[in-house]
Every structure is written in C-alpha cells, then in structure tokens.
Short mmCIF file of C-alpha atoms in Angstrom, two decimals:
data_model
loop_
_atom_site.label_atom_id
_atom_site.label_comp_id
_atom_site.label_asym_id
_atom_site.label_seq_id
_atom_site.Cartn_x
_atom_site.Cartn_y
_atom_site.Cartn_z
CA MET A 1 94.09 83.75 92.52
CA ARG A 2 97.16 82.21 94.14
CA SER A 3 99.92 84.48 95.48
CA SER A 4 103.41 82.99 95.28
CA VAL A 5 106.11 84.77 97.27
CA GLU A 6 109.41 84.00 95.58
CA ILE A 7 113.11 84.88 95.70
CA TYR A 8 115.26 85.32 92.60
CA THR A 9 119.04 84.78 92.79
CA ILE A 10 121.06 86.95 90.40
CA ALA A 11 124.02 84.58 90.04
CA SER A 12 121.99 81.46 89.20
CA GLY A 13 119.18 83.16 87.31
CA LYS A 14 116.68 81.00 89.17
CA SER A 15 113.84 81.69 91.57
CA ARG A 16 112.50 79.65 94.46
CA ILE A 17 109.11 79.70 96.15
CA VAL A 18 109.13 80.83 99.78
CA TRP A 19 105.42 80.68 100.50
CA GLN A 20 102.11 80.34 98.66
CA THR A 21 98.57 81.27 99.61
CA GLU A 22 95.13 81.44 98.04
CA GLN A 23 94.84 84.97 99.46
CA LEU A 24 96.12 88.18 97.87
CA VAL A 25 99.44 89.25 99.37
CA GLU A 26 101.77 91.92 98.03
CA ALA A 27 105.00 93.89 98.15
CA PRO A 28 107.72 91.96 100.00
CA ASN A 29 110.38 93.92 101.90
CA TRP A 30 113.53 92.11 103.01
CA SER A 31 114.54 92.71 106.64
CA PRO A 32 118.05 94.17 107.14
CA ASP A 33 119.10 91.06 109.08
CA GLY A 34 118.12 88.89 106.10
CA GLN A 35 115.87 86.66 108.19
CA SER A 36 112.38 87.59 107.04
CA LEU A 37 110.14 89.38 104.58
CA VAL A 38 107.37 91.83 105.39
CA ILE A 39 104.28 91.50 103.18
CA ASN A 40 100.79 92.97 103.24
CA GLY A 41 97.39 91.38 102.80
CA ASP A 42 93.81 92.36 103.64
CA GLY A 43 95.00 95.74 104.94
CA LEU A 44 97.42 94.22 107.44
CA LEU A 45 101.16 93.52 107.60
CA TYR A 46 102.80 90.15 108.19
CA ARG A 47 106.33 88.95 108.86
CA LEU A 48 107.25 85.89 106.80
CA PRO A 49 110.24 83.95 108.24
CA LEU A 50 112.62 82.76 105.55
CA ALA A 51 113.61 79.76 107.64
CA GLY A 52 110.11 78.39 107.11
CA GLY A 53 106.71 78.67 108.70
CA GLU A 54 103.61 80.77 108.33
CA PRO A 55 103.49 84.56 108.30
CA VAL A 56 103.08 86.27 111.67
CA LEU A 57 100.76 89.26 112.05
CA ILE A 58 102.48 92.56 112.87
CA ASP A 59 100.52 94.75 115.27
CA THR A 60 99.76 98.01 113.45
CA GLY A 61 97.37 99.39 116.04
CA PHE A 62 94.47 101.32 114.59
CA ALA A 63 95.95 101.09 111.05
CA ARG A 64 93.87 98.32 109.50
CA THR A 65 93.81 99.38 105.86
CA CYS A 66 97.51 99.38 105.01
CA ASN A 67 98.21 99.41 101.29
CA ASN A 68 101.26 97.91 99.61
CA ASP A 69 103.54 100.90 100.29
CA HIS A 70 105.49 99.89 103.39
CA GLY A 71 109.12 99.34 104.33
CA ILE A 72 111.67 98.59 107.03
CA SER A 73 114.18 101.23 108.12
CA PRO A 74 117.89 100.64 107.37
CA ASP A 75 118.59 99.87 111.04
CA GLY A 76 115.67 97.43 111.21
CA LYS A 77 114.00 99.21 114.13
CA THR A 78 111.09 100.92 112.39
CA ILE A 79 108.45 100.12 109.80
CA VAL A 80 106.82 102.82 107.70
CA ILE A 81 103.29 102.24 106.45
CA SER A 82 100.74 103.97 104.22
CA ASP A 83 97.24 103.63 105.66
CA LYS A 84 93.85 105.31 105.20
CA THR A 85 92.00 104.15 108.32
CA GLU A 86 92.22 107.43 110.24
CA PHE A 87 91.59 109.99 107.49
CA GLY A 88 90.06 108.07 104.58
CA ALA A 89 93.08 108.78 102.35
CA SER A 90 96.55 107.27 102.40
CA THR A 91 98.70 108.79 105.16
CA ILE A 92 102.26 107.84 106.11
CA TYR A 93 103.01 106.57 109.62
CA THR A 94 105.93 104.93 111.41
CA LEU A 95 105.80 102.28 114.12
CA PRO A 96 108.25 99.96 115.89
CA ALA A 97 109.36 97.04 113.74
CA ALA A 98 108.02 94.63 116.33
CA GLY A 99 104.63 96.34 116.11
CA GLY A 100 102.92 99.10 118.03
CA VAL A 101 101.00 102.35 117.78
CA PRO A 102 101.49 104.21 114.47
CA LYS A 103 102.92 107.73 114.62
CA GLN A 104 101.68 110.09 111.91
CA VAL A 105 104.35 111.56 109.62
CA THR A 106 102.53 113.30 106.73
CA GLN A 107 99.84 115.92 107.17
CA ASN A 108 99.03 116.22 103.46
CA ARG A 109 97.25 113.34 101.78
CA PRO A 110 97.05 111.11 99.93
CA SER A 111 100.71 110.16 100.42
CA TYR A 112 102.19 106.81 99.45
CA TRP A 113 105.58 105.87 100.91
CA HIS A 114 108.26 104.33 98.71
CA GLY A 115 111.79 104.86 100.02
CA TRP A 116 114.02 105.31 103.09
CA SER A 117 117.16 107.42 102.80
CA PRO A 118 120.24 105.29 103.61
CA ASP A 119 120.78 107.17 106.90
CA GLY A 120 117.20 106.51 107.95
CA LYS A 121 116.41 110.20 108.44
CA THR A 122 114.23 110.94 105.41
CA LEU A 123 111.27 109.34 103.65
CA ALA A 124 110.53 109.61 99.93
CA TYR A 125 106.99 109.22 98.67
CA CYS A 126 104.43 109.94 95.99
CA GLY A 127 101.94 112.62 96.96
CA ILE A 128 98.79 113.55 95.07
CA ARG A 129 98.00 117.24 95.45
CA ASP A 130 95.13 118.71 93.41
CA GLN A 131 95.13 115.55 91.25
CA VAL A 132 98.84 115.98 90.42
CA PHE A 133 101.22 113.08 91.19
CA ASP A 134 104.65 114.27 92.35
CA ILE A 135 107.67 113.14 94.36
CA TYR A 136 108.15 114.45 97.89
CA THR A 137 110.48 113.92 100.83
CA ILE A 138 109.91 114.54 104.53
CA PRO A 139 111.92 114.03 107.75
CA VAL A 140 111.02 110.72 109.39
CA GLU A 141 109.85 112.66 112.46
CA GLY A 142 107.39 114.64 110.32
CA GLY A 143 107.29 118.34 109.52
CA ASP A 144 107.23 120.17 106.21
CA GLU A 145 107.33 118.13 103.04
CA THR A 146 109.75 119.01 100.23
CA ARG A 147 108.43 118.80 96.68
CA LEU A 148 111.00 117.49 94.17
CA THR A 149 108.95 117.29 90.95
CA PHE A 150 106.40 119.74 89.64
CA GLY A 151 103.72 118.10 87.56
CA GLU A 152 105.77 117.09 84.52
CA GLY A 153 103.69 114.00 83.84
CA ARG A 154 102.74 111.53 86.54
CA ASN A 155 105.58 110.87 88.99
CA ASP A 156 105.65 107.89 91.33
CA GLY A 157 107.71 105.14 92.98
CA PRO A 158 110.73 107.00 94.47
CA ASP A 159 113.58 104.92 95.92
CA TYR A 160 117.03 106.04 97.08
CA SER A 161 120.34 104.85 95.69
CA PRO A 162 122.44 103.13 98.38
CA ASP A 163 124.84 106.09 98.59
CA GLY A 164 121.97 108.55 98.98
CA GLU A 165 123.10 110.58 95.99
CA TRP A 166 120.04 109.87 93.85
CA ILE A 167 116.32 109.24 94.15
CA TYR A 168 115.06 107.02 91.34
CA PHE A 169 111.42 107.34 90.26
CA ASN A 170 109.11 106.61 87.36
CA SER A 171 107.56 109.41 85.32
CA SER A 172 105.27 109.68 82.31
CA ARG A 173 106.78 113.02 81.26
CA PRO A 174 108.07 111.58 77.95
CA GLY A 175 104.60 110.17 77.19
CA ARG A 176 105.24 106.57 78.28
CA MET A 177 106.15 105.74 81.87
CA GLN A 178 109.95 105.55 82.14
CA ILE A 179 112.60 105.61 84.87
CA TRP A 180 114.30 108.85 85.93
CA ARG A 181 116.49 109.95 88.80
CA ILE A 182 116.87 113.20 90.69
CA ARG A 183 119.16 114.58 93.37
CA PRO A 184 117.62 114.76 96.86
CA ASP A 185 117.69 118.57 96.57
CA GLY A 186 115.58 118.39 93.39
CA SER A 187 118.38 119.14 90.94
CA ASP A 188 119.91 117.24 88.02
CA VAL A 189 116.83 115.38 86.77
CA THR A 190 118.12 112.61 84.47
CA ARG A 191 116.33 110.06 82.33
CA VAL A 192 117.46 106.46 82.98
CA THR A 193 115.37 104.28 80.63
CA ASP A 194 114.24 104.85 77.06
CA SER A 195 112.42 101.60 76.42
CA GLU A 196 109.44 100.26 74.53
CA TYR A 197 107.85 99.31 77.85
CA GLY A 198 106.03 101.13 80.61
CA ASP A 199 108.69 101.03 83.36
CA TRP A 200 107.68 101.27 87.03
CA PHE A 201 109.03 101.02 90.58
CA PRO A 202 112.83 101.27 90.23
CA HIS A 203 114.77 99.60 93.04
CA PRO A 204 118.56 100.09 93.24
CA SER A 205 120.39 97.12 94.75
CA PRO A 206 122.13 97.67 98.12
CA ASP A 207 125.55 96.93 96.56
CA GLY A 208 125.03 99.68 93.98
CA LYS A 209 125.47 97.32 91.02
CA HIS A 210 121.94 96.97 89.69
CA LEU A 211 118.61 98.63 89.11
CA LEU A 212 115.49 96.47 89.07
CA VAL A 213 112.23 97.60 87.43
CA ILE A 214 108.89 96.07 86.55
CA SER A 215 107.90 96.66 82.93
CA TYR A 216 104.43 96.58 81.40
CA ASP A 217 103.60 96.48 77.72
CA GLY A 218 104.05 99.94 76.27
CA ASP A 219 100.35 100.62 75.83
CA VAL A 220 99.61 100.08 79.56
CA PHE A 221 99.74 103.45 81.31
CA ASP A 222 99.01 102.62 84.94
CA HIS A 223 100.31 99.75 87.10
CA PRO A 224 97.34 97.35 87.28
CA ARG A 225 97.48 93.84 88.65
CA ASP A 226 96.84 90.59 86.80
CA LEU A 227 98.77 91.21 83.61
CA ASP A 228 101.74 89.63 81.90
CA VAL A 229 104.73 91.77 82.91
CA ARG A 230 108.49 91.40 83.03
CA LEU A 231 111.18 92.11 85.61
CA ARG A 232 114.18 93.82 84.06
CA LEU A 233 117.67 94.35 85.45
CA MET A 234 120.09 97.06 84.34
CA ASP A 235 123.05 99.13 85.44
CA PRO A 236 122.26 102.08 87.73
CA ASP A 237 122.50 104.43 84.75
CA GLY A 238 120.14 102.26 82.67
CA GLY A 239 122.80 100.52 80.60
CA ASN A 240 122.91 96.78 79.84
CA ALA A 241 119.17 96.39 80.42
CA ARG A 242 117.89 92.86 80.12
CA THR A 243 114.70 90.96 80.89
CA LEU A 244 115.21 88.43 83.67
CA PHE A 245 111.86 86.72 83.23
CA GLU A 246 108.19 87.32 82.46
CA LEU A 247 105.39 86.58 84.90
CA PHE A 248 101.73 87.15 85.63
CA GLY A 249 101.68 90.02 88.10
CA GLY A 250 101.88 93.79 88.17
CA GLN A 251 100.45 95.73 91.10
CA GLY A 252 101.85 94.08 94.25
CA THR A 253 104.77 92.28 92.58
CA ILE A 254 107.58 94.70 93.54
CA ASN A 255 105.93 97.96 94.64
CA VAL A 256 108.46 98.60 97.40
CA PRO A 257 112.21 97.97 98.07
CA ASN A 258 112.69 94.21 97.80
CA TRP A 259 116.44 93.44 97.62
CA SER A 260 118.27 91.16 100.02
CA PRO A 261 120.74 93.07 102.24
CA ASP A 262 123.73 91.77 100.24
CA GLY A 263 122.20 92.63 96.85
CA ARG A 264 122.47 89.06 95.59
CA GLU A 265 118.74 88.28 95.56
CA PHE A 266 115.39 89.99 95.47
CA ALA A 267 111.88 89.01 96.53
CA PHE A 268 108.72 89.35 94.45
CA VAL A 269 105.15 88.07 94.23
CA ARG A 270 103.84 86.08 91.29
CA TYR A 271 100.10 85.63 90.81
CA GLU A 272 98.54 82.52 89.37
CA PRO A 273 94.88 82.24 88.30
CA THR A 274 93.17 79.25 89.88
CA VAL A 275 90.09 77.44 88.65
CA GLY A 276 87.05 77.92 90.87
CA ASN A 277 84.22 75.49 91.43
#
C-alpha cells in the first residue's frame, strides 16, 4: 500500500503530491506557520517540511504507540497526542511542538483527541465510557472532563469552528452517521448534513467559509481504511454541499484538522494498492 500525502487547493480544484511512501502514514495537520505538516506512522509522529525533504521524527518520549488523533495548538507551541503506551488504552497528552516528554491530560480512557479550541485553552475529544461513544471537553492542563453528548447514537470527531461558537461532530443518532454541531456548553444541538452518505470527521476551515467532511457509502457504518470514499465541501451550515473528488482512503485520510492556516487549501492522505512480488 502506498501512502500519498497531498494538498488540495480550493480555487483551482486541483491537488498536488507532497510526499509518497510505501509505509502507512496518516492524518496530516498543517502547522500554524504554514511551513510543515505533522503526520503519524508506526506509532510515531513526523514533521514533513512543505519546502521539500523527508519527514523528521518528533520526539514523543515514552509515547510510542500514537494513533492518528493528534494536532498542533493554535499558537504552534504544543502538540496534543492520543497514545496507549502507558495505560494500554488511548490517553490524551500534550508535549512541546519541538518534541519532549508527554504530559497526561485525561484520566478517563480511552480518549481520542480531535480539536483545539481557538484560544488554545480547551481540548475536544471522543471518549468511550462503558462502551458508549460521546463528545467531551477538558482544559488543556487537565482536570475534570465535561460531557457534551449523552449516548444518542455513536458520537465522534469533534472539531471547533474558528470563532469557537460551535463544536462540529459526527453522530449516528439518525441511524446513518451524519454531521451535527453543538455549543461548547452542550446546548443547541443542530443537525448539519442529511445525506445519503456516512459522513465523518467534519473540519471547519480557518476562514469560516467551508466545512470539509469525508463521506463513505451509506451502508458503511464505521470509518475503515481502504475503501472508495469522497471528500465533500459545504457551507458551515451544511448548505451547497458538493463532492470535490473521490479517492481510495478512509481511516487516516483526514481524521484530524487539516486546513492550511489561510483556509485556501487542505492536506489529506490517499492510499494506493501496490502489486507485491
């Protein structure tokens, strides 16, 4: 399987390849300075310079089983990771963006990070408690978690709007996975998409103009890898939805925030089957 890290430009409707590898890599974040992407592979994080060159390993200390739920803080100083090395179940940690010793944030697990608040003070994540998937927030320093959803279907993939007024997430409460949004205090739950697809991982653009989602065929409930999927763009309220392109991907393609700082482009991973010997 070949992993192709690519960037799509909204204005031109075209994508370009940044880097390819025969290894599995996933979930590109764009750095706030626009100079690099952070990706994960083999349980580790790497910084991929957009000016060219090979990815550089980021020191994550004891955390050696990072999954594809990671992200850079709005000020570019901190990386949040989800890792199971210490406890055997995904736990959220923060560490310096340049690398260093992870600091534990969540006590309850498993917890899978998905979004930074615009002010960098709060983390949004999916937590599984007694086999129930719900949306939670927690101060970046740690402490008590706040539960925003309460078991109405499976809830996952939270990401903040750029003004901090909404947290977008995907939920199966209508039967098929669709996009919803909720206020950070847990009020005003609103459905965003009503599509024939299974919609996952909503990412609002930093300029507030767009919402990007990955959409599976309607009969696919989870978010597996290695399927034909589509990336769809719409207004923040779900209007004017359109398919940008189809690709072979799924899990790992856009699990985490992936927009360029100016909202003109986004990064994603495409997977290509290769013929073995």
